[in-house]
PDB file of C-alpha atoms in Angstrom:
ATOM      1  CA  GLY A   1       0.000   0.000   0.000  1.00 40.00           C
ATOM      2  CA  ALA A   2       0.962   3.588  -0.526  1.00 42.00           C
ATOM      3  CA  ILE A   3       2.169   5.711   2.356  1.00 47.00           C
ATOM      4  CA  LEU A   4      -0.176   8.638   2.934  1.00 48.00           C
ATOM      5  CA  ALA A   5       1.357  12.010   2.100  1.00 47.00           C
ATOM      6  CA  CYS A   6       0.137  15.463   2.988  1.00 51.00           C
ATOM      7  CA  PRO A   7      -0.260  18.083   0.286  1.00 46.00           C
ATOM      8  CA  ASP A   8       1.925  21.159   0.603  1.00 47.00           C
ATOM      9  CA  GLU A   9       0.112  24.151   2.109  1.00 46.00           C
ATOM     10  CA  PRO A  10       2.448  27.185   1.824  1.00 47.00           C
ATOM     11  CA  GLN A  11      -0.314  29.832   1.839  1.00 42.00           C
ATOM     12  CA  LEU A  12      -2.018  28.321   4.882  1.00 39.00           C
ATOM     13  CA  ARG A  13       1.295  27.984   6.704  1.00 44.00           C
ATOM     14  CA  SER A  14       2.060  31.700   6.195  1.00 42.00           C
ATOM     15  CA  ALA A  15      -1.395  32.732   7.365  1.00 37.00           C
ATOM     16  CA  ARG A  16      -1.129  30.477  10.423  1.00 37.00           C
ATOM     17  CA  ARG A  17       2.105  32.130  11.491  1.00 40.00           C
ATOM     18  CA  LEU A  18       0.476  35.542  11.434  1.00 36.00           C
ATOM     19  CA  LEU A  19      -2.810  34.647  13.112  1.00 36.00           C
ATOM     20  CA  ALA A  20      -2.150  31.734  15.445  1.00 42.00           C
ATOM     21  CA  GLY A  21      -0.820  31.492  18.977  1.00 51.00           C
ATOM     22  CA  PRO A  22       2.712  30.341  19.812  1.00 49.00           C
ATOM     23  CA  LEU A  23       1.849  26.634  20.066  1.00 54.00           C
ATOM     24  CA  VAL A  24       0.251  26.575  16.620  1.00 54.00           C
ATOM     25  CA  TYR A  25       3.251  28.522  15.308  1.00 48.00           C
ATOM     26  CA  MET A  26       5.639  25.994  16.872  1.00 54.00           C
ATOM     27  CA  THR A  27       3.742  23.080  15.359  1.00 54.00           C
ATOM     28  CA  ALA A  28       3.857  24.743  11.927  1.00 53.00           C
ATOM     29  CA  SER A  29       7.525  23.715  11.656  1.00 55.00           C
ATOM     30  CA  PRO A  30       8.451  21.062   9.074  1.00 53.00           C
ATOM     31  CA  ALA A  31       8.793  18.437  11.837  1.00 52.00           C
ATOM     32  CA  TRP A  32       5.036  18.678  12.357  1.00 55.00           C
ATOM     33  CA  ASP A  33       4.229  18.659   8.600  1.00 66.00           C
ATOM     34  CA  GLY A  34       0.769  20.273   8.940  1.00 78.00           C
ATOM     35  CA  CYS A  35      -1.082  16.998   8.534  1.00 88.00           C
ATOM     36  CA  CYS A  36      -2.754  14.462  10.757  1.00 92.00           C
ATOM     37  CA  PHE A  37      -0.293  11.853  12.000  1.00 94.00           C
ATOM     38  CA  ASP A  38      -2.897   9.091  11.688  1.00 94.00           C
ATOM     39  CA  CYS A  39      -4.618   9.768   8.360  1.00 91.00           C
ATOM     40  CA  ALA A  40      -2.448  12.457   6.669  1.00 89.00           C
ATOM     41  CA  ALA A  41      -5.443  14.765   6.219  1.00 90.00           C
ATOM     42  CA  PRO A  42      -4.461  18.437   6.048  1.00 88.00           C
ATOM     43  CA  CYS A  43      -5.372  19.981   9.392  1.00 83.00           C
ATOM     44  CA  ALA A  44      -3.921  23.487   9.342  1.00 77.00           C
ATOM     45  CA  GLU A  45      -7.373  25.061   9.574  1.00 78.00           C
ATOM     46  CA  ASP A  46      -8.397  23.183  12.740  1.00 79.00           C
ATOM     47  CA  PRO A  47      -5.284  21.616  14.299  1.00 85.00           C
ATOM     48  CA  TRP A  48      -5.544  19.211  17.208  1.00 91.00           C
ATOM     49  CA  ALA A  49      -2.828  17.237  18.956  1.00 93.00           C
ATOM     50  CA  SER A  50      -2.225  14.221  21.123  1.00 95.00           C
ATOM     51  CA  VAL A  51      -0.148  15.970  23.778  1.00 94.00           C
ATOM     52  CA  ASN A  52       1.447  12.862  25.259  1.00 92.00           C
ATOM     53  CA  HIS A  53       2.525  11.686  21.774  1.00 95.00           C
ATOM     54  CA  ALA A  54       3.228  15.246  20.605  1.00 93.00           C
ATOM     55  CA  VAL A  55       1.657  14.609  17.204  1.00 94.00           C
ATOM     56  CA  ARG A  56      -0.767  16.693  15.157  1.00 92.00           C
ATOM     57  CA  LEU A  57      -4.250  15.304  14.511  1.00 94.00           C
ATOM     58  CA  CYS A  58      -7.268  16.218  12.424  1.00 93.00           C
ATOM     59  CA  ILE A  59     -10.573  16.689  14.219  1.00 93.00           C
ATOM     60  CA  ARG A  60     -11.842  13.249  13.135  1.00 94.00           C
ATOM     61  CA  CYS A  61      -8.795  11.418  14.510  1.00 94.00           C
ATOM     62  CA  ALA A  62      -8.819  13.628  17.624  1.00 95.00           C
ATOM     63  CA  GLY A  63     -12.280  12.227  18.358  1.00 94.00           C
ATOM     64  CA  ALA A  64     -10.973   8.681  17.996  1.00 94.00           C
ATOM     65  CA  HIS A  65      -8.054   9.516  20.312  1.00 95.00           C
ATOM     66  CA  ARG A  66     -10.417  10.872  22.980  1.00 94.00           C
ATOM     67  CA  ALA A  67     -12.011   7.410  23.127  1.00 92.00           C
ATOM     68  CA  LEU A  68      -8.620   5.911  24.049  1.00 92.00           C
ATOM     69  CA  GLY A  69      -8.566   7.682  27.408  1.00 91.00           C
ATOM     70  CA  VAL A  70      -6.230  10.435  28.604  1.00 91.00           C
ATOM     71  CA  HIS A  71      -3.718   7.902  29.938  1.00 90.00           C
ATOM     72  CA  ILE A  72      -3.162   6.795  26.326  1.00 92.00           C
ATOM     73  CA  SER A  73      -3.805  10.006  24.362  1.00 95.00           C
ATOM     74  CA  PHE A  74      -4.463  13.414  25.901  1.00 95.00           C
ATOM     75  CA  VAL A  75      -6.118  15.434  23.125  1.00 96.00           C
ATOM     76  CA  ARG A  76      -6.129  19.212  22.859  1.00 93.00           C
ATOM     77  CA  SER A  77      -7.111  21.773  20.256  1.00 91.00           C
ATOM     78  CA  LEU A  78      -4.069  23.812  19.258  1.00 86.00           C
ATOM     79  CA  GLN A  79      -6.287  26.841  18.709  1.00 85.00           C
ATOM     80  CA  LEU A  80      -8.936  26.604  21.421  1.00 87.00           C
ATOM     81  CA  ASP A  81      -7.322  24.978  24.450  1.00 87.00           C
ATOM     82  CA  GLU A  82      -4.776  26.428  26.836  1.00 84.00           C
ATOM     83  CA  LEU A  83      -1.932  24.032  27.533  1.00 83.00           C
ATOM     84  CA  SER A  84       0.062  23.894  30.745  1.00 85.00           C
ATOM     85  CA  ALA A  85       3.791  24.586  30.744  1.00 84.00           C
ATOM     86  CA  ALA A  86       4.451  20.832  31.081  1.00 86.00           C
ATOM     87  CA  GLU A  87       2.208  20.071  28.085  1.00 87.00           C
ATOM     88  CA  VAL A  88       3.954  22.715  25.977  1.00 85.00           C
ATOM     89  CA  ALA A  89       7.332  21.260  27.036  1.00 85.00           C
ATOM     90  CA  THR A  90       6.195  17.811  25.865  1.00 88.00           C
ATOM     91  CA  MET A  91       4.850  19.172  22.570  1.00 87.00           C
ATOM     92  CA  ALA A  92       8.112  21.063  21.945  1.00 85.00           C
ATOM     93  CA  ARG A  93      10.036  17.773  22.042  1.00 88.00           C
ATOM     94  CA  GLY A  94       7.822  15.946  19.595  1.00 88.00           C
ATOM     95  CA  GLY A  95       6.374  16.350  16.168  1.00 89.00           C
ATOM     96  CA  ASN A  96       4.993  13.997  13.570  1.00 91.00           C
ATOM     97  CA  ASP A  97       8.453  13.342  12.135  1.00 91.00           C
ATOM     98  CA  ARG A  98      10.011  12.504  15.501  1.00 93.00           C
ATOM     99  CA  CYS A  99       7.221  10.077  16.381  1.00 95.00           C
ATOM    100  CA  ARG A 100       7.439   8.400  12.970  1.00 95.00           C
ATOM    101  CA  GLU A 101      11.235   8.082  13.237  1.00 95.00           C
ATOM    102  CA  PHE A 102      11.043   6.762  16.811  1.00 96.00           C
ATOM    103  CA  LEU A 103       8.533   4.071  15.862  1.00 96.00           C
ATOM    104  CA  GLU A 104      10.599   3.017  12.851  1.00 95.00           C
ATOM    105  CA  ALA A 105      13.729   2.794  15.032  1.00 96.00           C
ATOM    106  CA  LYS A 106      11.773   0.491  17.373  1.00 95.00           C
ATOM    107  CA  GLY A 107      10.824  -1.831  14.507  1.00 94.00           C
ATOM    108  CA  VAL A 108       7.417  -0.375  13.639  1.00 94.00           C
ATOM    109  CA  PRO A 109       7.576   0.941  10.060  1.00 94.00           C
ATOM    110  CA  ARG A 110       4.886   3.394   8.945  1.00 93.00           C
ATOM    111  CA  ARG A 111       3.071   0.779   6.818  1.00 94.00           C
ATOM    112  CA  VAL A 112       2.747  -1.527   9.849  1.00 93.00           C
ATOM    113  CA  TRP A 113       1.609   1.346  12.096  1.00 93.00           C
ATOM    114  CA  LEU A 114      -1.102   2.316   9.607  1.00 92.00           C
ATOM    115  CA  ALA A 115      -2.224  -1.322   9.209  1.00 94.00           C
ATOM    116  CA  LEU A 116      -3.082  -1.530  12.925  1.00 92.00           C
ATOM    117  CA  ALA A 117      -6.485  -0.386  14.108  1.00 91.00           C
ATOM    118  CA  LEU A 118      -6.118   3.039  15.699  1.00 90.00           C
ATOM    119  CA  PRO A 119      -6.928   1.855  19.251  1.00 88.00           C
ATOM    120  CA  LEU A 120      -4.172  -0.770  18.993  1.00 90.00           C
ATOM    121  CA  ARG A 121      -1.524   1.581  17.547  1.00 92.00           C
ATOM    122  CA  TYR A 122      -1.281   3.663  20.669  1.00 93.00           C
ATOM    123  CA  GLN A 123      -1.293   0.694  23.021  1.00 91.00           C
ATOM    124  CA  THR A 124       1.778  -0.989  21.564  1.00 92.00           C
ATOM    125  CA  PRO A 125       5.033  -1.249  23.564  1.00 95.00           C
ATOM    126  CA  ALA A 126       6.697   1.195  21.128  1.00 95.00           C
ATOM    127  CA  ALA A 127       3.981   3.847  21.583  1.00 95.00           C
ATOM    128  CA  ASP A 128       4.087   3.349  25.350  1.00 95.00           C
ATOM    129  CA  LEU A 129       7.869   3.874  25.357  1.00 97.00           C
ATOM    130  CA  TYR A 130       7.535   7.000  23.200  1.00 97.00           C
ATOM    131  CA  ARG A 131       5.019   8.503  25.661  1.00 95.00           C
ATOM    132  CA  ARG A 132       7.367   7.740  28.550  1.00 95.00           C
ATOM    133  CA  VAL A 133      10.396   9.168  26.690  1.00 96.00           C
ATOM    134  CA  LEU A 134       8.603  12.454  25.930  1.00 94.00           C
ATOM    135  CA  ALA A 135       7.319  12.760  29.505  1.00 93.00           C
ATOM    136  CA  ALA A 136      10.787  12.122  30.955  1.00 94.00           C
ATOM    137  CA  GLU A 137      12.458  14.589  28.584  1.00 93.00           C
ATOM    138  CA  ALA A 138       9.875  17.269  29.392  1.00 90.00           C
ATOM    139  CA  ALA A 139      10.337  16.705  33.145  1.00 90.00           C
ATOM    140  CA  GLY A 140      14.130  16.623  32.930  1.00 93.00           C
ATOM    141  CA  GLU A 141      14.201  13.056  34.225  1.00 95.00           C
ATOM    142  CA  GLU A 142      16.140   9.986  33.162  1.00 96.00           C
ATOM    143  CA  VAL A 143      14.875   8.829  29.785  1.00 96.00           C
ATOM    144  CA  PRO A 144      13.592   5.247  29.657  1.00 96.00           C
ATOM    145  CA  THR A 145      15.071   2.982  27.007  1.00 95.00           C
ATOM    146  CA  GLU A 146      13.276  -0.322  27.477  1.00 94.00           C
ATOM    147  CA  MET A 147       9.939  -1.300  26.063  1.00 91.00           C
ATOM    148  CA  ARG A 148       7.608  -3.034  28.480  1.00 90.00           C
ATOM    149  CA  ALA A 149       4.617  -5.293  28.124  1.00 87.00           C
ATOM    150  CA  VAL A 150       1.364  -3.388  27.856  1.00 83.00           C
ATOM    151  CA  ALA A 151      -2.223  -4.518  28.305  1.00 80.00           C
ATOM    152  CA  LEU A 152      -4.166  -4.458  25.073  1.00 73.00           C
ATOM    153  CA  PRO A 153      -7.667  -3.018  25.053  1.00 70.00           C
ATOM    154  CA  PRO A 154     -10.554  -5.478  25.265  1.00 69.00           C
ATOM    155  CA  PRO A 155     -12.073  -6.449  21.920  1.00 68.00           C
ATOM    156  CA  PRO A 156     -15.192  -4.503  20.937  1.00 66.00           C
ATOM    157  CA  VAL A 157     -18.425  -6.068  22.116  1.00 67.00           C
ATOM    158  CA  ALA A 158     -20.866  -6.933  19.369  1.00 66.00           C
ATOM    159  CA  PRO A 159     -24.420  -5.725  19.954  1.00 72.00           C
ATOM    160  CA  ALA A 160     -26.872  -8.411  21.047  1.00 72.00           C
ATOM    161  CA  PRO A 161     -29.146  -9.627  18.251  1.00 76.00           C
ATOM    162  CA  GLU A 162     -32.659  -8.254  18.362  1.00 75.00           C
ATOM    163  CA  GLY A 163     -35.547 -10.535  18.710  1.00 63.00           C
TER     164      GLY A 163
END
């Protein structure tokens, strides 16, 4: 399968720099690529982020991330929400490119990541380690290096048949 690519948005990027707050400006850098990390949809107009993964999301994927729980993905609007200093510190260390490169270095190429159902992607040992690395870096603590076993989410429950 083809790897999803984001179209270039130079006009939107320039406008964003003039009109947006500092966090949106920071995430307009090439490391963030202006597109949703999960589906590659352009999201410059309404940018969201998973703070603990420090990746940009579109509004549709942000909704899916909210269902994962804040312990897995803490979702914020980059235009509407006010982030704490710790959240900004985490976001400053991330970016779509860094997350992609980290996962690939841990043996999870982009094509494999995209083949997993979204709820499973963020509950893999590699995603768990990435969250812990970003949190440690932001807090100035020792950075973990080992992946650990993680509990997978329960399978979805099928609705009971009517009748």
